[in-house]
Amino acid sequence: MANPYELWDTRRSLGVFRATEPTPLYWAPWFQQQINSTDEYIDFEKLPKLSRKLAAFALPLARGASIYDDSARTFRVKPAYIKMDDSVDPLKPLVKQAGIDPSILDESRITPMQRIELLKVAIAAAHRRAIELRWDWLAAKAIIDGKVTLTGEGYPTTLVDFGRDANHTVTLTDGTRIGDSGIKALDVIQAQMDTMSNAEFGALPTRITMGGSVWSKLREDAGILDHMDTNVRDPAHTIDRGLNSGKIFKVGELSVGGNSGQKVELVVNNETYVDPVTNVSTRYLGAKEMVFTGSPEALQGYRCFGRIIDQDARYEAIDVFGKNYTEQVGDITVQRISHKSAPLMVPVNPDATLKVVDAVD
């Protein structure tokens, strides 16, 4: 007997996945370039910065000094692999479903076969949200820590270290934190900006993202408040001292002297995610932490996607591969929806970021 279920082919499955509403993400926008590789590894190459070496003096008939250097440094990464798979409960198409049927008070106008199609769309939307949140988590770890630890049930714990300079993780101690007696917040910020700017593949920060505890101290810093004095013409910095709410909100800007009025955004991020292994709600950025980030161009963030291990995907390297198939549970045919992805967010220039731990007491 022919299969009575209407199964989505690959084109339709991906079309449904892309049509669902994207999840707002904070960290992922720093990764604006993309590589899809069917190889096991993805290779990157860094060219050194332009030399500041002066031309050497020499006698007219002497051999000139060598100065040209075309050396480069390469590194490689191996994308991770994630898989999501849900069954369409064979009983759900028979009863009203919240968010799918018009209303429990209305007479049903949806047949079981129509309802099963809508259930498949709902599953695809849930998969998309979870996958995009994982992409954002990978981006956050790359930016905040300069490395990421991949772990999961039955998955060997693997550390991917992007090689950020150890000096780009700064731990403040008693007497050096924002809010401590005699400590100026702008001096603390300036020290981190200097470290980032002077690094070989560093950058001038364009944004400082902080946890809520840092903001509670920063907004009361005397030096910051002095710059907001309305008696001073053209104050250099702007800070929102009013009430704030939400998981993410911008609280002000700092002006960078000598850089044509470049601004450094100040943003509070109190977002959390639910770890699928521990099922515990966890912060992306600690409440007492700050992370300095250069522009996406300086970071050179790449969204990397590896090969999908599935013959139906023709072993291609695509962002997400969606699949609709059936399985037999006894004498019952059950539809399943699966999505696979092999992502890794890679900062080619990780020194364009810097993390401050224990920025406040």
XYZ file of C-alpha atoms in Angstrom:
361
model
C 0.000 0.000 0.000
C 1.269 3.481 -0.841
C 2.420 5.702 2.021
C -0.646 7.840 2.959
C 1.521 10.515 4.591
C 2.656 13.555 2.668
C 6.387 13.736 3.353
C 8.381 16.904 2.756
C 11.185 16.620 0.278
C 14.483 18.374 1.086
C 13.562 21.544 -0.786
C 10.250 21.926 1.020
C 11.734 21.023 4.403
C 14.386 23.729 4.107
C 11.807 26.174 2.796
C 9.642 25.696 5.884
C 12.682 26.026 8.157
C 13.731 29.314 6.546
C 10.196 30.694 6.546
C 9.859 30.483 10.329
C 10.605 33.645 12.264
C 14.355 34.046 13.019
C 15.474 34.311 16.648
C 16.941 37.694 17.725
C 20.587 37.021 18.529
C 23.164 39.221 20.275
C 26.563 37.604 19.689
C 26.156 36.101 16.214
C 26.247 39.430 14.258
C 30.019 39.671 14.853
C 30.336 36.659 12.539
C 29.347 38.072 9.174
C 31.328 35.841 6.812
C 30.679 32.209 6.065
C 32.559 29.108 4.968
C 30.917 25.809 4.034
C 33.517 23.070 3.795
C 33.144 19.441 2.744
C 36.595 18.745 4.161
C 37.096 17.460 7.693
C 38.897 20.673 8.681
C 38.632 24.356 7.805
C 41.953 26.145 7.380
C 42.592 29.831 8.043
C 45.600 31.970 7.315
C 46.770 35.179 8.970
C 49.141 37.612 7.320
C 51.301 39.736 9.628
C 50.542 43.407 10.035
C 52.426 45.893 7.881
C 55.956 46.308 9.154
C 56.988 49.489 10.990
C 60.663 48.810 10.293
C 62.517 51.827 8.881
C 64.537 51.602 5.687
C 68.206 51.000 6.555
C 71.076 53.348 5.627
C 73.755 51.902 3.356
C 76.711 52.880 1.172
C 75.826 53.493 -2.469
C 77.662 50.377 -3.684
C 76.692 48.098 -0.810
C 73.990 45.444 -0.975
C 70.650 46.670 0.324
C 69.157 45.271 3.537
C 66.369 42.693 3.288
C 63.047 43.902 4.679
C 60.291 42.100 2.742
C 58.479 39.430 4.763
C 55.640 37.408 3.289
C 55.342 35.009 6.222
C 51.926 33.878 7.371
C 50.444 31.832 10.189
C 47.838 29.175 9.588
C 45.462 27.331 11.875
C 42.660 24.866 11.385
C 39.374 24.054 13.079
C 36.973 21.137 12.929
C 33.258 22.038 13.073
C 31.063 20.466 15.723
C 27.938 18.472 14.910
C 24.410 18.862 16.248
C 21.268 16.891 15.508
C 17.627 17.408 16.473
C 14.932 14.801 15.908
C 11.271 14.838 17.024
C 8.357 12.566 16.287
C 4.931 13.822 15.346
C 2.819 12.239 18.076
C 0.284 10.069 16.196
C -2.467 11.122 18.647
C -1.930 14.884 18.396
C -3.533 15.261 14.955
C -6.795 14.001 16.495
C -7.230 16.739 19.106
C -7.083 20.527 19.134
C -3.607 21.985 19.562
C -2.858 25.350 21.148
C -1.369 27.752 18.655
C -2.522 25.638 15.716
C -6.312 25.345 15.918
C -8.318 28.627 15.851
C -9.809 28.210 19.344
C -10.973 25.478 21.661
C -14.348 27.298 21.717
C -14.766 27.079 17.953
C -15.864 24.057 16.011
C -12.780 22.421 14.509
C -12.214 23.360 10.897
C -8.946 21.458 10.551
C -8.726 17.832 9.544
C -6.189 15.505 11.184
C -4.045 15.501 8.024
C -4.068 19.311 7.890
C -3.208 19.465 11.573
C -0.256 17.135 11.138
C 1.239 19.494 8.552
C 0.934 22.403 10.986
C 2.494 20.305 13.746
C 5.467 19.640 11.472
C 5.867 23.388 10.905
C 5.751 23.973 14.679
C 8.471 21.355 15.221
C 10.621 22.919 12.487
C 10.230 26.339 14.153
C 11.292 24.901 17.528
C 14.304 23.252 15.890
C 15.271 26.505 14.196
C 15.171 28.418 17.470
C 17.294 25.816 19.277
C 19.839 25.634 16.444
C 20.169 29.416 16.153
C 20.551 29.718 19.932
C 23.375 27.175 19.731
C 25.008 29.243 16.977
C 24.723 32.296 19.224
C 26.206 30.345 22.146
C 29.185 29.329 19.995
C 29.653 32.972 18.982
C 29.394 34.122 22.610
C 32.026 31.660 23.823
C 34.402 32.610 21.014
C 34.047 36.318 21.868
C 33.935 36.125 25.668
C 36.467 33.364 26.339
C 38.444 33.081 23.102
C 37.756 29.343 23.198
C 34.854 26.940 23.451
C 34.388 23.570 25.122
C 32.116 21.216 23.192
C 30.421 18.531 25.234
C 27.258 16.486 25.164
C 25.713 13.146 26.018
C 27.859 10.520 24.308
C 30.030 13.275 22.800
C 33.704 13.454 23.840
C 34.536 16.723 25.580
C 36.602 18.789 23.147
C 38.299 22.148 23.679
C 38.599 24.432 20.657
C 41.092 27.190 21.509
C 41.218 30.085 19.059
C 44.570 31.267 20.405
C 43.614 34.526 22.085
C 46.484 36.140 24.003
C 46.366 35.211 27.682
C 46.643 38.935 28.523
C 43.217 39.430 26.953
C 41.590 37.736 29.939
C 42.017 40.176 32.823
C 41.058 39.341 36.411
C 40.736 42.354 38.702
C 41.479 42.003 42.422
C 40.631 43.885 45.607
C 41.573 47.538 45.331
C 41.608 47.531 41.505
C 37.922 47.013 40.714
C 35.366 49.528 39.514
C 33.732 50.991 42.605
C 36.772 50.442 44.855
C 38.121 53.471 46.717
C 40.385 55.604 44.555
C 39.678 53.602 41.371
C 38.341 55.460 38.340
C 36.206 53.455 35.944
C 37.600 55.307 32.940
C 41.144 54.333 33.953
C 40.119 50.672 34.140
C 38.457 50.909 30.724
C 41.411 52.788 29.218
C 43.850 50.066 30.330
C 41.847 47.374 28.534
C 41.465 49.512 25.419
C 45.235 50.000 25.303
C 45.822 46.253 25.580
C 43.429 45.541 22.728
C 44.650 48.348 20.495
C 48.332 47.424 20.925
C 47.866 43.707 20.208
C 49.226 42.527 16.847
C 45.814 41.499 15.542
C 43.880 43.596 18.045
C 41.491 46.479 17.520
C 40.007 49.555 19.089
C 36.836 48.468 20.938
C 33.543 49.599 19.474
C 31.387 48.048 22.207
C 31.701 47.115 25.869
C 29.186 44.512 26.997
C 28.774 44.101 30.747
C 26.784 42.180 33.321
C 24.200 43.953 35.443
C 26.433 44.160 38.541
C 29.084 46.070 36.592
C 26.485 48.550 35.370
C 25.217 49.209 38.893
C 28.726 50.394 39.855
C 29.633 52.124 36.596
C 26.557 54.363 36.628
C 27.652 55.779 40.010
C 31.319 56.356 39.131
C 32.363 59.941 39.923
C 34.505 60.289 36.802
C 31.675 59.207 34.539
C 29.262 61.601 36.259
C 31.728 64.498 35.871
C 31.632 64.057 32.110
C 27.857 64.394 32.239
C 27.991 67.789 33.898
C 25.718 70.049 31.862
C 27.990 73.010 32.657
C 30.718 71.367 30.564
C 30.430 72.038 26.850
C 30.097 68.947 24.664
C 30.432 66.269 27.365
C 32.600 63.383 26.152
C 30.428 60.572 27.469
C 26.727 59.869 27.782
C 25.258 57.538 30.396
C 21.611 56.637 30.995
C 21.049 57.066 34.722
C 17.336 56.312 34.582
C 15.538 53.026 35.161
C 16.383 50.139 32.822
C 14.724 46.812 32.250
C 15.042 43.831 29.965
C 17.738 41.284 29.247
C 19.709 43.520 26.864
C 19.784 47.322 26.846
C 22.140 50.075 25.758
C 23.134 52.405 28.582
C 25.430 54.954 26.958
C 28.473 55.769 24.852
C 32.083 56.735 25.463
C 33.963 59.014 23.075
C 37.477 58.066 22.020
C 39.768 61.082 21.681
C 41.978 61.296 18.605
C 39.820 58.896 16.590
C 37.539 61.284 14.726
C 34.807 61.047 17.323
C 34.602 57.262 17.379
C 32.151 55.988 19.963
C 32.285 52.931 22.218
C 28.816 51.601 22.982
C 27.981 50.493 26.511
C 25.508 47.602 26.604
C 24.192 45.511 29.492
C 23.541 41.846 28.697
C 21.814 39.676 31.304
C 20.764 36.934 28.882
C 20.646 33.298 29.919
C 20.380 29.966 28.125
C 19.315 26.509 29.296
C 22.112 23.956 29.068
C 20.765 20.777 27.408
C 23.027 18.533 29.523
C 22.450 20.025 32.986
C 19.051 21.634 32.235
C 20.265 24.624 34.265
C 19.718 28.265 33.276
C 23.156 29.832 32.766
C 24.355 33.341 31.910
C 26.249 33.986 28.689
C 28.240 36.751 30.407
C 28.808 36.787 34.166
C 27.097 39.502 36.209
C 30.516 40.869 37.237
C 32.169 40.500 33.836
C 32.853 42.828 30.917
C 33.835 41.967 27.358
C 35.405 44.456 24.939
C 34.798 43.837 21.241
C 36.173 45.405 18.103
C 34.137 45.755 14.942
C 33.067 42.659 12.966
C 35.631 43.667 10.329
C 38.403 43.640 12.943
C 37.307 40.336 14.467
C 36.878 38.671 11.052
C 34.292 36.292 12.445
C 33.400 33.316 10.251
C 30.353 31.105 10.469
C 31.794 27.702 9.573
C 29.688 24.721 8.549
C 31.004 21.242 7.875
C 29.771 18.219 6.006
C 26.353 16.722 6.878
C 26.757 12.985 7.452
C 23.627 11.855 5.630
C 23.272 10.310 2.202
C 19.983 12.166 1.711
C 21.976 15.406 2.059
C 24.486 14.069 -0.481
C 27.133 14.693 2.195
C 27.063 18.385 1.344
C 28.163 21.153 3.750
C 24.989 23.176 4.268
C 23.955 25.351 7.209
C 21.050 23.123 8.215
C 19.720 19.948 6.646
C 16.053 19.198 7.301
C 14.450 15.822 6.831
C 10.912 14.433 7.098
C 10.653 10.631 7.250
C 8.539 7.860 8.733
C 9.271 4.971 11.063
C 7.213 1.972 12.084
C 6.282 1.700 15.774
C 4.620 -1.692 15.832
C 1.933 -1.433 13.199
C 1.697 2.382 13.487
C 3.436 4.722 11.043
C 4.954 7.750 12.784
C 6.343 10.800 11.049
C 9.594 12.345 12.280
C 11.242 15.722 11.684
C 15.007 16.080 12.001
C 17.494 18.901 11.451
C 21.277 18.587 11.383
C 24.028 21.178 11.378
C 27.821 21.146 11.774
C 28.541 24.702 12.991
C 31.485 26.488 14.543
C 31.876 30.251 14.974
C 35.513 31.187 14.426
C 37.126 34.559 15.234
C 40.114 34.792 12.899
C 41.438 37.658 15.035
C 40.477 36.687 18.614
C 42.697 39.454 20.052
C 40.062 41.912 18.828
C 38.216 40.882 22.005
C 39.078 41.114 25.698
C 37.356 39.834 28.835
C 37.456 41.377 32.314
C 36.629 39.019 35.192
C 35.525 40.322 38.596
C 35.252 43.881 37.289
C 33.353 44.793 40.472
C 33.262 43.420 44.002
